[in-house]
Amino acid sequence: EAGVTQSPTHLIKTRGQQATLRCSPISGHTSVYWYQQALGLGLQFLLWYDEGEERNRGNFPPRFSGRQFPNYSSELNVNALELEDSALYLCASSLAVLAGASETQYFGPGTRLLVL
Amino acid sequence: GESVGLHLPTLSVQEGDNSIINCAYSNSASDYFIWYKQESGKGPQFIIDIRSNMDKRQGQRVTVLLNKTVKHLSLQIAATQPGDSAVYFCAEISPNQAGTALIFGKGTTLSVSS
């Protein structure tokens, strides 16, 4: 069974540009999560999508946004890129999250974004 | 084997030794905990998980211990191998009305020498 896949593996942009990152979840998973892993800062939660809806977002500005498609794949968009946005962006997926329950999140290999 | 009482950013062991990696979690309401292994240039890989109604869970060569009284989690790796060298993160989930985002610990870099 294929795991979580992400594209591209690497992305180089300049300050002020927009970046689009893509994620395909494990088959059967409906929830997709995005995390940022910046050097020295650990993994920080960005966004959670489930059934096409944004369910939760972390402490990031609105220029970080995304969406989930009917096939449960997801896009993360980062507008007006800043140098500090350089990081590894990780996507994870899980089974549907029922009220009061927690599900294991499985991660993809990440997209390394470099902003020059 | 080598044991650490508090979280340390690095742990160096010899091949064949047992390793113990510790983690203090933050939220007493967290009910689900996961250990991930992250090798250089790769995404975190699921190792083992434990729910708050348990205090111990065993996998293949790994054991997770949960002490809810002091909010402490540990990962034990038996007969550590060079391929175990990586950064290990503990993560907790605190379910709430807003969702279930993983909260990650700081990570411990395990170095295994042969």
PDB file of C-alpha atoms in Angstrom:
ATOM      1  CA  GLU A   1       0.000   0.000   0.000  1.00  0.00           C
ATOM      2  CA  ALA A   2       1.364   3.414  -0.958  1.00  0.00           C
ATOM      3  CA  GLY A   3       2.105   5.853   1.802  1.00  0.00           C
ATOM      4  CA  VAL A   4       1.554   9.589   1.887  1.00  0.00           C
ATOM      5  CA  THR A   5       3.106  11.248  -1.137  1.00  0.00           C
ATOM      6  CA  GLN A   6       4.133  14.867  -1.562  1.00  0.00           C
ATOM      7  CA  SER A   7       5.262  16.978  -4.466  1.00  0.00           C
ATOM      8  CA  PRO A   8       7.511  18.587  -5.332  1.00  0.00           C
ATOM      9  CA  THR A   9      10.376  17.253  -3.227  1.00  0.00           C
ATOM     10  CA  HIS A  10      12.178  20.566  -3.437  1.00  0.00           C
ATOM     11  CA  LEU A  11      10.965  24.059  -4.301  1.00  0.00           C
ATOM     12  CA  ILE A  12      12.974  27.244  -4.671  1.00  0.00           C
ATOM     13  CA  LYS A  13      11.180  30.574  -4.671  1.00  0.00           C
ATOM     14  CA  THR A  14      12.070  34.196  -4.163  1.00  0.00           C
ATOM     15  CA  ARG A  15      10.660  36.498  -1.529  1.00  0.00           C
ATOM     16  CA  GLY A  16       7.155  37.729  -2.365  1.00  0.00           C
ATOM     17  CA  GLN A  17       6.297  34.805  -4.628  1.00  0.00           C
ATOM     18  CA  GLN A  18       3.673  32.155  -3.990  1.00  0.00           C
ATOM     19  CA  ALA A  19       4.331  28.465  -3.368  1.00  0.00           C
ATOM     20  CA  THR A  20       1.960  25.557  -3.874  1.00  0.00           C
ATOM     21  CA  LEU A  21       2.675  22.219  -2.249  1.00  0.00           C
ATOM     22  CA  ARG A  22       0.698  19.036  -2.886  1.00  0.00           C
ATOM     23  CA  CYS A  23      -0.136  15.981  -0.845  1.00  0.00           C
ATOM     24  CA  SER A  24      -1.879  12.692  -1.521  1.00  0.00           C
ATOM     25  CA  PRO A  25      -3.024  10.780   1.567  1.00  0.00           C
ATOM     26  CA  ILE A  26      -2.947   7.076   2.178  1.00  0.00           C
ATOM     27  CA  SER A  27      -5.863   5.371   0.447  1.00  0.00           C
ATOM     28  CA  GLY A  28      -8.860   5.342   2.778  1.00  0.00           C
ATOM     29  CA  HIS A  29      -7.638   8.283   4.841  1.00  0.00           C
ATOM     30  CA  THR A  30      -9.877  11.335   4.800  1.00  0.00           C
ATOM     31  CA  SER A  31      -7.951  13.663   7.109  1.00  0.00           C
ATOM     32  CA  VAL A  32      -4.905  15.580   5.947  1.00  0.00           C
ATOM     33  CA  TYR A  33      -2.614  17.622   8.157  1.00  0.00           C
ATOM     34  CA  TRP A  34       0.139  20.074   7.286  1.00  0.00           C
ATOM     35  CA  TYR A  35       3.148  20.777   9.485  1.00  0.00           C
ATOM     36  CA  GLN A  36       6.132  23.076   9.143  1.00  0.00           C
ATOM     37  CA  GLN A  37       9.539  21.892  10.280  1.00  0.00           C
ATOM     38  CA  ALA A  38      11.895  24.835  10.330  1.00  0.00           C
ATOM     39  CA  LEU A  39      15.494  24.414  11.359  1.00  0.00           C
ATOM     40  CA  GLY A  40      15.792  24.550  15.114  1.00  0.00           C
ATOM     41  CA  LEU A  41      12.056  25.001  15.695  1.00  0.00           C
ATOM     42  CA  GLY A  42      10.722  21.446  15.541  1.00  0.00           C
ATOM     43  CA  LEU A  43       7.435  20.457  13.952  1.00  0.00           C
ATOM     44  CA  GLN A  44       4.678  23.040  14.110  1.00  0.00           C
ATOM     45  CA  PHE A  45       1.061  22.304  13.217  1.00  0.00           C
ATOM     46  CA  LEU A  46      -0.270  24.357  10.309  1.00  0.00           C
ATOM     47  CA  LEU A  47      -3.637  23.080   9.076  1.00  0.00           C
ATOM     48  CA  TRP A  48      -6.039  20.154   9.315  1.00  0.00           C
ATOM     49  CA  TYR A  49      -8.499  19.235   6.582  1.00  0.00           C
ATOM     50  CA  ASP A  50     -11.210  16.645   6.772  1.00  0.00           C
ATOM     51  CA  GLU A  51     -13.937  15.905   4.241  1.00  0.00           C
ATOM     52  CA  GLY A  52     -12.986  18.967   2.251  1.00  0.00           C
ATOM     53  CA  GLU A  53     -13.271  21.367   5.157  1.00  0.00           C
ATOM     54  CA  GLU A  54     -10.628  23.199   7.153  1.00  0.00           C
ATOM     55  CA  ARG A  55     -11.111  21.880  10.692  1.00  0.00           C
ATOM     56  CA  ASN A  56      -8.301  23.565  12.570  1.00  0.00           C
ATOM     57  CA  ARG A  57      -5.302  25.764  11.983  1.00  0.00           C
ATOM     58  CA  GLY A  58      -2.186  26.493  13.961  1.00  0.00           C
ATOM     59  CA  ASN A  59      -0.665  29.813  14.882  1.00  0.00           C
ATOM     60  CA  PHE A  60       0.278  30.892  11.374  1.00  0.00           C
ATOM     61  CA  PRO A  61      -0.723  33.999   9.389  1.00  0.00           C
ATOM     62  CA  PRO A  62      -3.545  33.885   6.818  1.00  0.00           C
ATOM     63  CA  ARG A  63      -1.085  33.822   3.922  1.00  0.00           C
ATOM     64  CA  PHE A  64      -0.765  30.121   4.759  1.00  0.00           C
ATOM     65  CA  SER A  65      -3.855  28.491   3.330  1.00  0.00           C
ATOM     66  CA  GLY A  66      -4.910  25.355   1.597  1.00  0.00           C
ATOM     67  CA  ARG A  67      -7.694  23.169   0.471  1.00  0.00           C
ATOM     68  CA  GLN A  68      -8.727  19.554   0.241  1.00  0.00           C
ATOM     69  CA  PHE A  69     -10.131  18.066  -2.927  1.00  0.00           C
ATOM     70  CA  PRO A  70     -12.961  15.520  -3.308  1.00  0.00           C
ATOM     71  CA  ASN A  71     -10.368  12.739  -3.661  1.00  0.00           C
ATOM     72  CA  TYR A  72      -8.929  13.853  -0.269  1.00  0.00           C
ATOM     73  CA  SER A  73      -5.675  15.116  -1.715  1.00  0.00           C
ATOM     74  CA  SER A  74      -4.633  18.518  -0.483  1.00  0.00           C
ATOM     75  CA  GLU A  75      -2.762  21.651  -1.434  1.00  0.00           C
ATOM     76  CA  LEU A  76      -0.908  24.050   0.805  1.00  0.00           C
ATOM     77  CA  ASN A  77      -0.494  27.563  -0.527  1.00  0.00           C
ATOM     78  CA  VAL A  78       1.906  30.078   0.910  1.00  0.00           C
ATOM     79  CA  ASN A  79       1.492  33.618  -0.395  1.00  0.00           C
ATOM     80  CA  ALA A  80       3.888  36.541  -0.167  1.00  0.00           C
ATOM     81  CA  LEU A  81       6.790  34.275   0.737  1.00  0.00           C
ATOM     82  CA  GLU A  82       9.232  35.452   3.368  1.00  0.00           C
ATOM     83  CA  LEU A  83      12.737  34.205   4.007  1.00  0.00           C
ATOM     84  CA  GLU A  84      11.574  32.663   7.298  1.00  0.00           C
ATOM     85  CA  ASP A  85       9.178  30.392   5.395  1.00  0.00           C
ATOM     86  CA  SER A  86      12.141  28.275   4.331  1.00  0.00           C
ATOM     87  CA  ALA A  87      11.468  24.910   5.915  1.00  0.00           C
ATOM     88  CA  LEU A  88      10.467  21.306   5.369  1.00  0.00           C
ATOM     89  CA  TYR A  89       6.693  21.123   4.910  1.00  0.00           C
ATOM     90  CA  LEU A  90       5.255  17.814   5.988  1.00  0.00           C
ATOM     91  CA  CYS A  91       1.884  16.373   5.159  1.00  0.00           C
ATOM     92  CA  ALA A  92       0.292  13.643   7.238  1.00  0.00           C
ATOM     93  CA  SER A  93      -2.928  11.706   6.836  1.00  0.00           C
ATOM     94  CA  SER A  94      -5.169   9.692   9.105  1.00  0.00           C
ATOM     95  CA  LEU A  95      -8.442   7.863   9.141  1.00  0.00           C
ATOM     96  CA  ALA A  96     -11.536   9.931   9.791  1.00  0.00           C
ATOM     97  CA  VAL A  97     -11.390  11.604  13.184  1.00  0.00           C
ATOM     98  CA  LEU A  98     -14.525  10.857  15.169  1.00  0.00           C
ATOM     99  CA  ALA A  99     -15.617  13.119  17.986  1.00  0.00           C
ATOM    100  CA  GLY A 100     -13.534  12.478  21.059  1.00  0.00           C
ATOM    101  CA  ALA A 101     -11.150  10.092  19.289  1.00  0.00           C
ATOM    102  CA  SER A 102      -7.582  10.435  18.091  1.00  0.00           C
ATOM    103  CA  GLU A 103      -6.131   8.732  15.069  1.00  0.00           C
ATOM    104  CA  THR A 104      -2.560   7.912  14.118  1.00  0.00           C
ATOM    105  CA  GLN A 105      -1.058  10.352  11.646  1.00  0.00           C
ATOM    106  CA  TYR A 106       1.280   8.996   8.980  1.00  0.00           C
ATOM    107  CA  PHE A 107       3.713  11.380   7.348  1.00  0.00           C
ATOM    108  CA  GLY A 108       4.942  11.897   3.830  1.00  0.00           C
ATOM    109  CA  PRO A 109       8.551  12.647   2.906  1.00  0.00           C
ATOM    110  CA  GLY A 110       8.009  16.402   2.861  1.00  0.00           C
ATOM    111  CA  THR A 111       8.636  19.282   0.488  1.00  0.00           C
ATOM    112  CA  ARG A 112      11.707  21.338   1.185  1.00  0.00           C
ATOM    113  CA  LEU A 113      10.956  24.968   0.431  1.00  0.00           C
ATOM    114  CA  LEU A 114      13.778  27.434   0.078  1.00  0.00           C
ATOM    115  CA  VAL A 115      12.967  31.128  -0.143  1.00  0.00           C
ATOM    116  CA  LEU A 116      15.735  33.332  -1.497  1.00  0.00           C
TER     117      LEU A 116
ATOM    118  CA  GLY B   1      22.347   0.115  28.096  1.00  0.00           C
ATOM    119  CA  GLU B   2      22.238   3.826  28.686  1.00  0.00           C
ATOM    120  CA  SER B   3      19.403   5.548  30.455  1.00  0.00           C
ATOM    121  CA  VAL B   4      18.577   9.194  30.664  1.00  0.00           C
ATOM    122  CA  GLY B   5      16.413  10.596  33.417  1.00  0.00           C
ATOM    123  CA  LEU B   6      15.589  13.852  31.717  1.00  0.00           C
ATOM    124  CA  HIS B   7      15.183  14.839  28.105  1.00  0.00           C
ATOM    125  CA  LEU B   8      18.538  15.205  26.393  1.00  0.00           C
ATOM    126  CA  PRO B   9      18.922  16.421  22.833  1.00  0.00           C
ATOM    127  CA  THR B  10      21.435  13.698  21.987  1.00  0.00           C
ATOM    128  CA  LEU B  11      22.065  10.118  23.012  1.00  0.00           C
ATOM    129  CA  SER B  12      25.065   8.064  21.918  1.00  0.00           C
ATOM    130  CA  VAL B  13      25.109   4.299  22.365  1.00  0.00           C
ATOM    131  CA  GLN B  14      27.080   1.309  21.180  1.00  0.00           C
ATOM    132  CA  GLU B  15      25.567  -1.199  18.786  1.00  0.00           C
ATOM    133  CA  GLY B  16      23.803  -3.910  20.750  1.00  0.00           C
ATOM    134  CA  ASP B  17      23.110  -1.737  23.782  1.00  0.00           C
ATOM    135  CA  ASN B  18      19.597  -0.881  24.898  1.00  0.00           C
ATOM    136  CA  SER B  19      18.538   2.746  24.443  1.00  0.00           C
ATOM    137  CA  ILE B  20      16.044   4.711  26.478  1.00  0.00           C
ATOM    138  CA  ILE B  21      14.727   8.010  25.179  1.00  0.00           C
ATOM    139  CA  ASN B  22      12.621  10.146  27.477  1.00  0.00           C
ATOM    140  CA  CYS B  23       9.951  12.723  26.839  1.00  0.00           C
ATOM    141  CA  ALA B  24       7.917  14.980  29.106  1.00  0.00           C
ATOM    142  CA  TYR B  25       4.542  15.921  27.678  1.00  0.00           C
ATOM    143  CA  SER B  26       2.670  19.083  28.401  1.00  0.00           C
ATOM    144  CA  ASN B  27      -1.055  18.463  28.626  1.00  0.00           C
ATOM    145  CA  SER B  28      -2.618  16.238  31.263  1.00  0.00           C
ATOM    146  CA  ALA B  29      -5.686  15.952  29.012  1.00  0.00           C
ATOM    147  CA  SER B  30      -3.689  14.276  26.229  1.00  0.00           C
ATOM    148  CA  ASP B  31      -4.996  10.792  25.649  1.00  0.00           C
ATOM    149  CA  TYR B  32      -2.881   9.493  22.794  1.00  0.00           C
ATOM    150  CA  PHE B  33       0.870   9.428  22.351  1.00  0.00           C
ATOM    151  CA  ILE B  34       3.044   8.487  19.418  1.00  0.00           C
ATOM    152  CA  TRP B  35       6.759   8.002  18.915  1.00  0.00           C
ATOM    153  CA  TYR B  36       8.174   8.917  15.533  1.00  0.00           C
ATOM    154  CA  LYS B  37      11.599   8.322  14.023  1.00  0.00           C
ATOM    155  CA  GLN B  38      12.943  10.838  11.545  1.00  0.00           C
ATOM    156  CA  GLU B  39      15.992  10.089   9.439  1.00  0.00           C
ATOM    157  CA  SER B  40      17.865  12.846   7.722  1.00  0.00           C
ATOM    158  CA  GLY B  41      15.940  14.243   4.748  1.00  0.00           C
ATOM    159  CA  LYS B  42      12.853  12.138   5.393  1.00  0.00           C
ATOM    160  CA  GLY B  43       9.482  12.589   7.013  1.00  0.00           C
ATOM    161  CA  PRO B  44       8.703  11.227  10.492  1.00  0.00           C
ATOM    162  CA  GLN B  45       8.065   7.495  10.522  1.00  0.00           C
ATOM    163  CA  PHE B  46       5.557   5.984  12.952  1.00  0.00           C
ATOM    164  CA  ILE B  47       7.192   3.653  15.476  1.00  0.00           C
ATOM    165  CA  ILE B  48       4.703   2.900  18.209  1.00  0.00           C
ATOM    166  CA  ASP B  49       1.761   4.481  19.961  1.00  0.00           C
ATOM    167  CA  ILE B  50       0.009   4.221  23.299  1.00  0.00           C
ATOM    168  CA  ARG B  51      -3.309   5.437  24.643  1.00  0.00           C
ATOM    169  CA  SER B  52      -3.794   6.927  28.069  1.00  0.00           C
ATOM    170  CA  ASN B  53      -5.621   3.867  29.405  1.00  0.00           C
ATOM    171  CA  MET B  54      -2.380   1.891  29.160  1.00  0.00           C
ATOM    172  CA  ASP B  55       1.010   2.275  30.843  1.00  0.00           C
ATOM    173  CA  LYS B  56       3.082  -0.003  28.630  1.00  0.00           C
ATOM    174  CA  ARG B  57       3.028  -1.227  25.068  1.00  0.00           C
ATOM    175  CA  GLN B  58       5.523  -3.400  23.240  1.00  0.00           C
ATOM    176  CA  GLY B  59       6.424  -3.663  19.607  1.00  0.00           C
ATOM    177  CA  GLN B  60       9.249  -5.274  17.743  1.00  0.00           C
ATOM    178  CA  ARG B  61      12.390  -4.293  19.701  1.00  0.00           C
ATOM    179  CA  VAL B  62      10.600  -1.215  21.056  1.00  0.00           C
ATOM    180  CA  THR B  63       8.633  -0.567  24.217  1.00  0.00           C
ATOM    181  CA  VAL B  64       6.789   2.584  25.184  1.00  0.00           C
ATOM    182  CA  LEU B  65       6.113   3.403  28.824  1.00  0.00           C
ATOM    183  CA  LEU B  66       3.613   6.021  29.942  1.00  0.00           C
ATOM    184  CA  ASN B  67       3.556   7.583  33.403  1.00  0.00           C
ATOM    185  CA  LYS B  68       0.551   9.873  33.568  1.00  0.00           C
ATOM    186  CA  THR B  69       1.273  10.914  37.146  1.00  0.00           C
ATOM    187  CA  VAL B  70       4.389  12.806  36.113  1.00  0.00           C
ATOM    188  CA  LYS B  71       3.432  13.262  32.439  1.00  0.00           C
ATOM    189  CA  HIS B  72       6.374  11.249  31.224  1.00  0.00           C
ATOM    190  CA  LEU B  73       6.806   9.026  28.205  1.00  0.00           C
ATOM    191  CA  SER B  74       9.760   6.849  27.320  1.00  0.00           C
ATOM    192  CA  LEU B  75      10.845   4.788  24.341  1.00  0.00           C
ATOM    193  CA  GLN B  76      13.052   1.783  24.906  1.00  0.00           C
ATOM    194  CA  ILE B  77      14.918   0.266  21.972  1.00  0.00           C
ATOM    195  CA  ALA B  78      16.410  -3.153  22.547  1.00  0.00           C
ATOM    196  CA  ALA B  79      19.666  -4.229  20.908  1.00  0.00           C
ATOM    197  CA  THR B  80      20.158  -0.890  19.194  1.00  0.00           C
ATOM    198  CA  GLN B  81      21.442  -1.090  15.628  1.00  0.00           C
ATOM    199  CA  PRO B  82      23.211   1.480  13.417  1.00  0.00           C
ATOM    200  CA  GLY B  83      20.002   1.755  11.390  1.00  0.00           C
ATOM    201  CA  ASP B  84      18.286   3.109  14.489  1.00  0.00           C
ATOM    202  CA  SER B  85      20.330   6.297  14.250  1.00  0.00           C
ATOM    203  CA  ALA B  86      17.845   9.121  13.738  1.00  0.00           C
ATOM    204  CA  VAL B  87      15.964  11.857  15.555  1.00  0.00           C
ATOM    205  CA  TYR B  88      13.172  10.527  17.750  1.00  0.00           C
ATOM    206  CA  PHE B  89      10.127  12.636  18.548  1.00  0.00           C
ATOM    207  CA  CYS B  90       7.321  11.999  20.961  1.00  0.00           C
ATOM    208  CA  ALA B  91       3.965  13.504  20.059  1.00  0.00           C
ATOM    209  CA  GLU B  92       0.789  13.954  22.043  1.00  0.00           C
ATOM    210  CA  ILE B  93      -2.768  14.553  20.981  1.00  0.00           C
ATOM    211  CA  SER B  94      -5.234  16.446  23.088  1.00  0.00           C
ATOM    212  CA  PRO B  95      -8.696  16.044  21.613  1.00  0.00           C
ATOM    213  CA  ASN B  96     -10.817  19.129  21.834  1.00  0.00           C
ATOM    214  CA  GLN B  97     -13.660  20.638  19.950  1.00  0.00           C
ATOM    215  CA  ALA B  98     -11.301  22.312  17.517  1.00  0.00           C
ATOM    216  CA  GLY B  99      -9.468  19.243  16.323  1.00  0.00           C
ATOM    217  CA  THR B 100      -6.627  16.897  16.889  1.00  0.00           C
ATOM    218  CA  ALA B 101      -3.274  18.417  16.049  1.00  0.00           C
ATOM    219  CA  LEU B 102      -0.131  16.613  17.096  1.00  0.00           C
ATOM    220  CA  ILE B 103       2.063  18.430  19.578  1.00  0.00           C
ATOM    221  CA  PHE B 104       5.653  17.371  19.145  1.00  0.00           C
ATOM    222  CA  GLY B 105       8.411  17.227  21.691  1.00  0.00           C
ATOM    223  CA  LYS B 106      11.845  18.637  20.991  1.00  0.00           C
ATOM    224  CA  GLY B 107      13.373  15.454  19.653  1.00  0.00           C
ATOM    225  CA  THR B 108      16.363  13.374  20.672  1.00  0.00           C
ATOM    226  CA  THR B 109      19.118  12.520  18.233  1.00  0.00           C
ATOM    227  CA  LEU B 110      20.197   8.907  18.691  1.00  0.00           C
ATOM    228  CA  SER B 111      23.656   8.009  17.409  1.00  0.00           C
ATOM    229  CA  VAL B 112      24.613   4.357  17.284  1.00  0.00           C
ATOM    230  CA  SER B 113      28.235   3.422  16.805  1.00  0.00           C
ATOM    231  CA  SER B 114      29.397  -0.023  15.784  1.00  0.00           C
TER     232      SER B 114
END
